[in-house]
PDB file of C-alpha atoms in Angstrom:
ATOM      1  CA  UNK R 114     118.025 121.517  73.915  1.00 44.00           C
ATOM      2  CA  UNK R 115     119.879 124.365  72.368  1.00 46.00           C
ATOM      3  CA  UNK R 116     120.896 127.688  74.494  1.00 52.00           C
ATOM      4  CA  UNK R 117     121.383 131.082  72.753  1.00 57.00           C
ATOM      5  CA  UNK R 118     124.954 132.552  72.937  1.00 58.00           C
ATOM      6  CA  UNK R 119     125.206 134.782  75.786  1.00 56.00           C
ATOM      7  CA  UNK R 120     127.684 136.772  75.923  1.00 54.00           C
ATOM      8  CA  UNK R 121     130.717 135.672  76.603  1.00 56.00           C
ATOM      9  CA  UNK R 122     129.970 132.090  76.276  1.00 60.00           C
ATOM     10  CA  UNK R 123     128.176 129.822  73.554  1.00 52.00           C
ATOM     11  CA  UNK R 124     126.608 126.178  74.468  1.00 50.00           C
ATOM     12  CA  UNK R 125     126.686 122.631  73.198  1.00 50.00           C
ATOM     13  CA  UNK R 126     123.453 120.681  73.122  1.00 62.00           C
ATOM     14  CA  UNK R 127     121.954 119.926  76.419  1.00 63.00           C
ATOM     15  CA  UNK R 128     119.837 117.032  77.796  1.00 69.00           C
ATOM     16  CA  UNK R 129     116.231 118.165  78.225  1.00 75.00           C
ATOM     17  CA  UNK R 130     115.676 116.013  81.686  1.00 76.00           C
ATOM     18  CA  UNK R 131     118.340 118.389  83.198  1.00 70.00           C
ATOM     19  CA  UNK R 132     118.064 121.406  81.008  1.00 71.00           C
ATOM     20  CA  UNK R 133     114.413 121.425  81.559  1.00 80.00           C
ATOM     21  CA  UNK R 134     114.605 120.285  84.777  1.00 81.00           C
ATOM     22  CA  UNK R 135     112.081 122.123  87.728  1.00 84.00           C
ATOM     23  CA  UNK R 136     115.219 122.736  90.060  1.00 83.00           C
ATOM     24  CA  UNK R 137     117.179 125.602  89.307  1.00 84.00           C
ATOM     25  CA  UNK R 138     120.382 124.421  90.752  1.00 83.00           C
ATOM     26  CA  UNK R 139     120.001 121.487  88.519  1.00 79.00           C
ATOM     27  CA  UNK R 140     119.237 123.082  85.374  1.00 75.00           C
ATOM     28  CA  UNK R 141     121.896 125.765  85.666  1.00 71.00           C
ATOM     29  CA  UNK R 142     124.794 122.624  86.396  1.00 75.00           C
ATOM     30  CA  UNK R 143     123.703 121.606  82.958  1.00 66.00           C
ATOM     31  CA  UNK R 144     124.125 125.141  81.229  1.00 59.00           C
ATOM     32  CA  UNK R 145     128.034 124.959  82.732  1.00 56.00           C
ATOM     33  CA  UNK R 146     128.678 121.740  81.816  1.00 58.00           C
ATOM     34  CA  UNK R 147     128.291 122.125  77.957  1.00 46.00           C
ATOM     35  CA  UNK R 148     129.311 126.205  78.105  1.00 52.00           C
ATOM     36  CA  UNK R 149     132.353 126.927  75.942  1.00 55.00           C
ATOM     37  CA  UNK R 150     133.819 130.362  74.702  1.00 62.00           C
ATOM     38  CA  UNK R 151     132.339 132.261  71.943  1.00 65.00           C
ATOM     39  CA  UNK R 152     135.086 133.643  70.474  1.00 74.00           C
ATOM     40  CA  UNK R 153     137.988 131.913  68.303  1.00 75.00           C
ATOM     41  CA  UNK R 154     141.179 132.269  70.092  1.00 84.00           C
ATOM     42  CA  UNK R 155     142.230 132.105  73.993  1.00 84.00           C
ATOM     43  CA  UNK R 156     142.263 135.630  74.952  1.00 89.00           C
ATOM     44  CA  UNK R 157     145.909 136.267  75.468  1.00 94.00           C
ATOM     45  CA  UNK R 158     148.264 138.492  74.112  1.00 95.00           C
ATOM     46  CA  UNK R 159     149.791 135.749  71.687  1.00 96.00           C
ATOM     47  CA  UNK R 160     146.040 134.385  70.649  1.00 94.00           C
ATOM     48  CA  UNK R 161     143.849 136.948  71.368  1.00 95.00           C
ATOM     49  CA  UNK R 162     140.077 136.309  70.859  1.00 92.00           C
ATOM     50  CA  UNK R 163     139.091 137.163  67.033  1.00 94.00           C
ATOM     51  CA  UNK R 164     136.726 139.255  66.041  1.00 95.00           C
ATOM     52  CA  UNK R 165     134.946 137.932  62.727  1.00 92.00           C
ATOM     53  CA  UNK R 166     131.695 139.547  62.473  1.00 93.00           C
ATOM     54  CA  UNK R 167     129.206 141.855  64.380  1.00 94.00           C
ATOM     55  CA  UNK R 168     127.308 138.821  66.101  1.00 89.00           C
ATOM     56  CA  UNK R 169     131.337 138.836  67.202  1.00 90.00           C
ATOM     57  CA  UNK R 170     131.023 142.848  68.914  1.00 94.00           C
ATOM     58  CA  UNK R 171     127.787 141.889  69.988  1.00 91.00           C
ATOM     59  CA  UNK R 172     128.575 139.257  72.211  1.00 89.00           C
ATOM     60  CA  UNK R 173     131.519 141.269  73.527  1.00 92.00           C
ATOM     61  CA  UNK R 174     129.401 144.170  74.387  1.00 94.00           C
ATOM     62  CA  UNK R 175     127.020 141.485  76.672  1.00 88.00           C
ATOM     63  CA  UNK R 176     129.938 139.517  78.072  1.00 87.00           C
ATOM     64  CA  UNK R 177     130.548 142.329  79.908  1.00 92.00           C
ATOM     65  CA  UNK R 178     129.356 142.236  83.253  1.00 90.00           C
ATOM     66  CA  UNK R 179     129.289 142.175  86.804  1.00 90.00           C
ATOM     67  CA  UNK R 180     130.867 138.895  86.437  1.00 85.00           C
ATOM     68  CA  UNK R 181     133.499 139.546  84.083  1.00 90.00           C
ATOM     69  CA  UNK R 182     135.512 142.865  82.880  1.00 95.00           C
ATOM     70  CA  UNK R 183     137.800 141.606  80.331  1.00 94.00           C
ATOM     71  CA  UNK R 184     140.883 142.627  82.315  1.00 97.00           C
ATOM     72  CA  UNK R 185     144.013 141.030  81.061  1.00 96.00           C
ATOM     73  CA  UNK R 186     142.267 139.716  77.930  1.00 94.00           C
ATOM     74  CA  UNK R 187     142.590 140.637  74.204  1.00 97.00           C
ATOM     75  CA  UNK R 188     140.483 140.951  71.525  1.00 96.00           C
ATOM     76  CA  UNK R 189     141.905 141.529  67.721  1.00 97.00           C
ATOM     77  CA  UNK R 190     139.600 142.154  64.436  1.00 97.00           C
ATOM     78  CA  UNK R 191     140.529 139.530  61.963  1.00 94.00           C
ATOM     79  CA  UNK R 192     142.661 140.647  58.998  1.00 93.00           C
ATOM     80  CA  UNK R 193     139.873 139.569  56.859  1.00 91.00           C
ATOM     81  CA  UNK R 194     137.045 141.588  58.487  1.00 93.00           C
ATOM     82  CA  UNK R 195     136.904 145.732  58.104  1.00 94.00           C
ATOM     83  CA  UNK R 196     133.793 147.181  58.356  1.00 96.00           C
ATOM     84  CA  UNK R 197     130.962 146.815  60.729  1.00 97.00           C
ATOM     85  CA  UNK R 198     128.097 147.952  60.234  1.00 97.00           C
ATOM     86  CA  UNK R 199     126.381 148.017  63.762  1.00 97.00           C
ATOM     87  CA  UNK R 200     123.609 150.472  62.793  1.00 95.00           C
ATOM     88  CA  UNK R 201     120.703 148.152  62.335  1.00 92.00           C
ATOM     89  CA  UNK R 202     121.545 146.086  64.830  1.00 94.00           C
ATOM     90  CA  UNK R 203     120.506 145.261  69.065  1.00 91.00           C
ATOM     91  CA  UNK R 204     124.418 146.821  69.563  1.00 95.00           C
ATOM     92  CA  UNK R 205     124.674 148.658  72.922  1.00 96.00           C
ATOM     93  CA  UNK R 206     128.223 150.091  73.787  1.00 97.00           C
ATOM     94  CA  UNK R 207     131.179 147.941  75.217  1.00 97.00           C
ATOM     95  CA  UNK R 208     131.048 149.041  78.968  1.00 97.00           C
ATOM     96  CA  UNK R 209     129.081 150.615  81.125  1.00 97.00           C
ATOM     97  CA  UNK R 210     129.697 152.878  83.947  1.00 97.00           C
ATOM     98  CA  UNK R 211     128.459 150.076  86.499  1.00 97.00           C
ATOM     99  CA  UNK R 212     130.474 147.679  84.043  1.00 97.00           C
ATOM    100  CA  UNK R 213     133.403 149.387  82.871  1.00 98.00           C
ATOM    101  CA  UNK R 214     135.403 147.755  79.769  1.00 97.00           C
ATOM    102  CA  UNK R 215     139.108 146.858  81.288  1.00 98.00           C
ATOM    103  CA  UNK R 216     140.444 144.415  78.671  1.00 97.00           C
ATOM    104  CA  UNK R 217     142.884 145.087  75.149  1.00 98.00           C
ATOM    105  CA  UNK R 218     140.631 145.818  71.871  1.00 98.00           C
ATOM    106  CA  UNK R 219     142.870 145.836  68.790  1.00 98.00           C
ATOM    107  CA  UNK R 220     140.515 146.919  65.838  1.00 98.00           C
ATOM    108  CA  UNK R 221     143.156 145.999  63.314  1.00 97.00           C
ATOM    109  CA  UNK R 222     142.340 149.724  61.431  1.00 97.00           C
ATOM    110  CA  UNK R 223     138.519 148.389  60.972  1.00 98.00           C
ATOM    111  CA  UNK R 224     135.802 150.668  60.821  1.00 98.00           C
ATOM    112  CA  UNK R 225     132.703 150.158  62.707  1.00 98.00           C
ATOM    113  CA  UNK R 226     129.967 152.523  61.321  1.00 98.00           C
ATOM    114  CA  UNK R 227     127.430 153.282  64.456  1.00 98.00           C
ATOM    115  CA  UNK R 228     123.429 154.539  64.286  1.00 97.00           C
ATOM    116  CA  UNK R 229     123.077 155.494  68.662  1.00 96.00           C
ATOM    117  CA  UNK R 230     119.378 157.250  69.301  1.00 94.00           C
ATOM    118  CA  UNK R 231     118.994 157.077  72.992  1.00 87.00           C
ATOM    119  CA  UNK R 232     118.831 159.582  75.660  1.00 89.00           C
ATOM    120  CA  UNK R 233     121.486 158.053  77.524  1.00 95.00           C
ATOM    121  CA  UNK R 234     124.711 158.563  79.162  1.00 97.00           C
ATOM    122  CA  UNK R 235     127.726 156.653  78.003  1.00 98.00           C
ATOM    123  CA  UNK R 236     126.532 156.029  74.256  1.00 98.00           C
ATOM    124  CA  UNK R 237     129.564 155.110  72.007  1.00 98.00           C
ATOM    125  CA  UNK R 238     131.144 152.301  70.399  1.00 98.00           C
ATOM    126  CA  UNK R 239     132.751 152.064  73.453  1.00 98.00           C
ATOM    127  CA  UNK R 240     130.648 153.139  76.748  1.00 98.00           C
ATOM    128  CA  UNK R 241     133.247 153.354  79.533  1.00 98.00           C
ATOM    129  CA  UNK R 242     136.699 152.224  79.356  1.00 98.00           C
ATOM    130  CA  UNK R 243     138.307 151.644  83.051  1.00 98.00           C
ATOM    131  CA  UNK R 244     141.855 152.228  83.881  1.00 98.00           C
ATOM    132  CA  UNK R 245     142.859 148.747  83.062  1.00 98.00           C
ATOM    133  CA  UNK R 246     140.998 149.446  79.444  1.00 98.00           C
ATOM    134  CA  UNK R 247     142.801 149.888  76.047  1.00 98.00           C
ATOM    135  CA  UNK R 248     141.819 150.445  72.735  1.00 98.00           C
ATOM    136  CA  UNK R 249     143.583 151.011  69.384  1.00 98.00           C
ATOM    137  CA  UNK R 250     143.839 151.011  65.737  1.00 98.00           C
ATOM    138  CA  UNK R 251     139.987 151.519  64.487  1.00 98.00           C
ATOM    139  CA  UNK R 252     137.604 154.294  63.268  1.00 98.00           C
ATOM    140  CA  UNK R 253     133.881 155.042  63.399  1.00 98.00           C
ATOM    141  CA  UNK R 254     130.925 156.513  60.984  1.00 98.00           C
ATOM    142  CA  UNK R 255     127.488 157.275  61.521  1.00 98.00           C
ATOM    143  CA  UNK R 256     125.629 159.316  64.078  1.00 98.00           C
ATOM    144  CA  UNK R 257     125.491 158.816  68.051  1.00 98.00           C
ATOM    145  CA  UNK R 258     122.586 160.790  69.892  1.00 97.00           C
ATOM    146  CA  UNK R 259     122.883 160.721  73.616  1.00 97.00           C
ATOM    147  CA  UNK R 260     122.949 162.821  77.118  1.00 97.00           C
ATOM    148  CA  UNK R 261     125.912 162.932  78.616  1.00 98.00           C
ATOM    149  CA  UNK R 262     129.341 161.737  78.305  1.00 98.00           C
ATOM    150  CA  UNK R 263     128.732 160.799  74.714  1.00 98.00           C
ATOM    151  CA  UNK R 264     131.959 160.404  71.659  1.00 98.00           C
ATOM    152  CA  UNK R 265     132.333 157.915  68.904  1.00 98.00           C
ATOM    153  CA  UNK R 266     135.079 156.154  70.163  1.00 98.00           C
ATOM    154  CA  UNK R 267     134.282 156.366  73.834  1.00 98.00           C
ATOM    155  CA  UNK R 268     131.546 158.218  76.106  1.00 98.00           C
ATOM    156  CA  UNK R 269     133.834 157.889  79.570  1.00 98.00           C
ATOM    157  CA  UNK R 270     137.982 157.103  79.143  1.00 98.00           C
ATOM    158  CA  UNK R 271     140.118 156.441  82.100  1.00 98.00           C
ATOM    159  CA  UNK R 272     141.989 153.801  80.074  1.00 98.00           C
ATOM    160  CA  UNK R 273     144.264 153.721  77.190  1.00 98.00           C
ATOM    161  CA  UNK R 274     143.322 154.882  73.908  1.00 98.00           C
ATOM    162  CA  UNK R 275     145.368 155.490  70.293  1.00 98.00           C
ATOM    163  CA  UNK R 276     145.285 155.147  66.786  1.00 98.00           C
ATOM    164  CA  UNK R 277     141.945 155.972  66.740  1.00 98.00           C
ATOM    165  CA  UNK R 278     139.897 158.410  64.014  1.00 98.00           C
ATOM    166  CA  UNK R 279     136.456 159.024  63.755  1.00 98.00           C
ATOM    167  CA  UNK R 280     133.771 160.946  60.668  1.00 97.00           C
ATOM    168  CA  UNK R 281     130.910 160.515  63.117  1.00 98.00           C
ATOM    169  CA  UNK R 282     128.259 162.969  63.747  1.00 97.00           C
ATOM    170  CA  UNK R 283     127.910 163.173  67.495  1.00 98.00           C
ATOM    171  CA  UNK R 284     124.437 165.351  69.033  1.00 97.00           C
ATOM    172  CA  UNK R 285     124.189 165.040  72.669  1.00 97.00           C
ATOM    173  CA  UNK R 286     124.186 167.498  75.826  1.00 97.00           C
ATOM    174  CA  UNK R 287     126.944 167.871  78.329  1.00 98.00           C
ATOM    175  CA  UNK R 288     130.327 166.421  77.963  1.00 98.00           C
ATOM    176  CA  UNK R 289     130.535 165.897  74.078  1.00 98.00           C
ATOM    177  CA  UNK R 290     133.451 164.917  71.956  1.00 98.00           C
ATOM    178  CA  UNK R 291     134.515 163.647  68.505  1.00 98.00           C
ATOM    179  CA  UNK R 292     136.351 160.983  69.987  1.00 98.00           C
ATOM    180  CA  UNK R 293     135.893 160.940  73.740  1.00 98.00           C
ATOM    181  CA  UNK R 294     132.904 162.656  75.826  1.00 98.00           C
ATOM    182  CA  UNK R 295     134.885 162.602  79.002  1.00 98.00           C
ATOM    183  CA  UNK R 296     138.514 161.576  79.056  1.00 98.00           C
ATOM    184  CA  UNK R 297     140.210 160.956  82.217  1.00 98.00           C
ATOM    185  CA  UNK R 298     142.791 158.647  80.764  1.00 98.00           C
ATOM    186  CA  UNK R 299     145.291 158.297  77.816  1.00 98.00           C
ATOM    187  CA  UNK R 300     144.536 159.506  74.255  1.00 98.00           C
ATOM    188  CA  UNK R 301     147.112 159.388  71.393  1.00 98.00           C
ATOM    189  CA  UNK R 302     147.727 159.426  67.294  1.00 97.00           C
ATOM    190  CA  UNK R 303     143.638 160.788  66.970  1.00 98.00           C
ATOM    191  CA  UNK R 304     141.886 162.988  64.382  1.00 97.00           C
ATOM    192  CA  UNK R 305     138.069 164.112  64.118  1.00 98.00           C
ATOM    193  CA  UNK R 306     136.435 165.378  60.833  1.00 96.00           C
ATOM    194  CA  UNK R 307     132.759 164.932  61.612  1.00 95.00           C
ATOM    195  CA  UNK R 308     130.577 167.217  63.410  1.00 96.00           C
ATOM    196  CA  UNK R 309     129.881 167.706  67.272  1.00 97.00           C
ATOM    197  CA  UNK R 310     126.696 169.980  68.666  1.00 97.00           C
ATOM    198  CA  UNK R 311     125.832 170.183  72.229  1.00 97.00           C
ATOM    199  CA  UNK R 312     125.109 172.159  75.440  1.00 97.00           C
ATOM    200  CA  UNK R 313     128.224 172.294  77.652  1.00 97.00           C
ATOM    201  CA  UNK R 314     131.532 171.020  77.696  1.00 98.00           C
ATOM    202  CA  UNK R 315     132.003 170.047  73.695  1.00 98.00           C
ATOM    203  CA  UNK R 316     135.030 169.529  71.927  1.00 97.00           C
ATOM    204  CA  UNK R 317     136.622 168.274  68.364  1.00 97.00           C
ATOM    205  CA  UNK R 318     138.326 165.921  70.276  1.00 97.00           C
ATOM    206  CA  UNK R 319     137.197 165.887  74.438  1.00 98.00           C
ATOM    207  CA  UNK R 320     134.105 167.307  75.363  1.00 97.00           C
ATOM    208  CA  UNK R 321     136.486 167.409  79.336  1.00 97.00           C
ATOM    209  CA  UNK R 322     139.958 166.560  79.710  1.00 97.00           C
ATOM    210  CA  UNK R 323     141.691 165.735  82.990  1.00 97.00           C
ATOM    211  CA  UNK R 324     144.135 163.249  81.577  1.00 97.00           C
ATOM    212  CA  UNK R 325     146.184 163.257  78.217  1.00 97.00           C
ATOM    213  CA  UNK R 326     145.885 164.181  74.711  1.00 97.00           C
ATOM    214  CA  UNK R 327     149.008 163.445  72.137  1.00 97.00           C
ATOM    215  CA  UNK R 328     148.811 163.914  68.650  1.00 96.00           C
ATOM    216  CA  UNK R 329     145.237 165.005  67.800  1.00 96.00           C
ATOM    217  CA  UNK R 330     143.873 167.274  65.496  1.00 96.00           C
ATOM    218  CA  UNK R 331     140.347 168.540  64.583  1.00 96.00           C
ATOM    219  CA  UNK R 332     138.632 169.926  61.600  1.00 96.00           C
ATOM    220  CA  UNK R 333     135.418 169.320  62.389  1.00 93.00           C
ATOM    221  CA  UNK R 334     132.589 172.245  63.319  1.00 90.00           C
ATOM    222  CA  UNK R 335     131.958 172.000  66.888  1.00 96.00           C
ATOM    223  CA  UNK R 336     128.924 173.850  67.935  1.00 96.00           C
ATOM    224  CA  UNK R 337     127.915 174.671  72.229  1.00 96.00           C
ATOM    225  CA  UNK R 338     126.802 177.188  74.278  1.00 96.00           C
ATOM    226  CA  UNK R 339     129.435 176.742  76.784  1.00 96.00           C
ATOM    227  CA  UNK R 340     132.888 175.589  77.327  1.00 97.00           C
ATOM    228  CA  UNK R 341     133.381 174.784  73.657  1.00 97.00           C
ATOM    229  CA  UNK R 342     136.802 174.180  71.936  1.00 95.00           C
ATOM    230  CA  UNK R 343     138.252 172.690  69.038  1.00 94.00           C
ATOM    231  CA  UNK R 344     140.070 169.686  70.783  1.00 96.00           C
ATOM    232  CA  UNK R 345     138.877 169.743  74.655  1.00 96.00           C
ATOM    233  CA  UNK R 346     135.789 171.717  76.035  1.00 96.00           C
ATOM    234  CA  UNK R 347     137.498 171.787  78.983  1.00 96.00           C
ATOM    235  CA  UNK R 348     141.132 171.173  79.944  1.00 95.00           C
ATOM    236  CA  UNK R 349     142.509 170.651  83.040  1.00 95.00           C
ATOM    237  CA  UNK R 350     145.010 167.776  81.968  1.00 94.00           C
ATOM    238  CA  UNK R 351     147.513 167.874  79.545  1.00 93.00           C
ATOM    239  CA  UNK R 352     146.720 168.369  75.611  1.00 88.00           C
ATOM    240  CA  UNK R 353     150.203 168.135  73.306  1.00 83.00           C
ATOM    241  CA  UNK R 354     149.751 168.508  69.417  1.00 70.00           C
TER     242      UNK R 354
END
């Protein structure tokens, strides 16, 4: 008996008279004894988990959970992978806001082109970052269509994020950004030359800032009714060109 990757974890062949078995405790003692990880690598600093592929960014994305956050682990794109093209694809964003994403992503300058059509908070490539949370070194294409809190790079930031660049088109309706819908966190080295329409709160960069912005710059048409800017909607932390 074969199990599915899931997430975090893929599985070795099982035998059926426990896999199959009627008891659950049984049956899920045989999923852990053959689980192994998914990824290439051990997750630390010095051997972070690879990321080869978008089955790879998929997994990611469902590995996160109320099980596991990623905190203290890292993930690096492999020098031989740089573009994903998640637009066709059952990709949902890294992190939620029950789930926040708190370990290192390294994209290795990759660019991960993204097709997001859902009237939901949170849509990005990633969906929440938490304080723990850092991501660098990638851009992003395509189009993201969402509610609130809705960017390319992230929908909510209270992490660490640089090196980051984005071409997307992002529609959605309060809190809107190029890069980040709502940052609350760290942004640095950034630039956004796509296009950003909403209701309130929409920026180039931030559609709301209460954190920090170094290094950004916007040429991008922004489009809102209120509380529109070219990087932040609305400022209240710090913003440094």
């Amino acid at each position: 008996y074969f199990k599915e990757v899931d997430g975090m974890y893929a599985y070795y062949p099982q035998l059926k008279a426990f896999s199959e078995n009627d008891e659950v405790r049984i049956s899920n003692d045989s999923a852990i004894s053959v689980r192994t990880n998914a990824f290439s690598g051990n997750g630390t600093k010095e051997s972070p988990y690879l990321i080869n592929n978008v089955n790879d960014l998929i997994n990611l994305s469902l590995s996160i959970n109320h099980e596991f956050d990623a905190e203290g682990i890292y993930y690096l794109v492999s020098s031989l992978a740089s573009n994903f093209d998640l637009s066709n694809t059952n990709f949902k964003p890294i992190g939620s806001i029950e789930y926040p994403f708190n370990g290192n992503f390294d994209g290795n300058y990759a660019n991960f082109n993204l097709y997001l059509n859902k009237e939901q908070d949170y849509q990005a490539l990633f969906g929440v970052v938490g304080s723990a949370g850092s991501v660098q070194k990638l851009s992003v294409t395509g189009q993201i269509y969402g509610s609130n809190n809705i960017g390319s790079v992230v929908g909510l930031n209270h992490g660490t994020i640089s090196e980051v660049y984005s071409t997307a088109q992002v529609y959605a309706n309060n809190n809107v950004g190029g890069i980040i819908g709502a940052n609350h966190g760290s942004l640095s080295i950034t630039y956004f030359r796509g296009e950003v329409d909403g209701n309130n709160y929409i920026g180039g960069i931030t559609g709301l800032n209460s954190g920090t912005i170094l290094e950004s710059y916007n040429t991008a048409k922004v489009f809102g009714n209120s509380f529109v800017g070219y990087i932040s909607g609305n400022n209240t932390g710090t913003s440094t060109n």
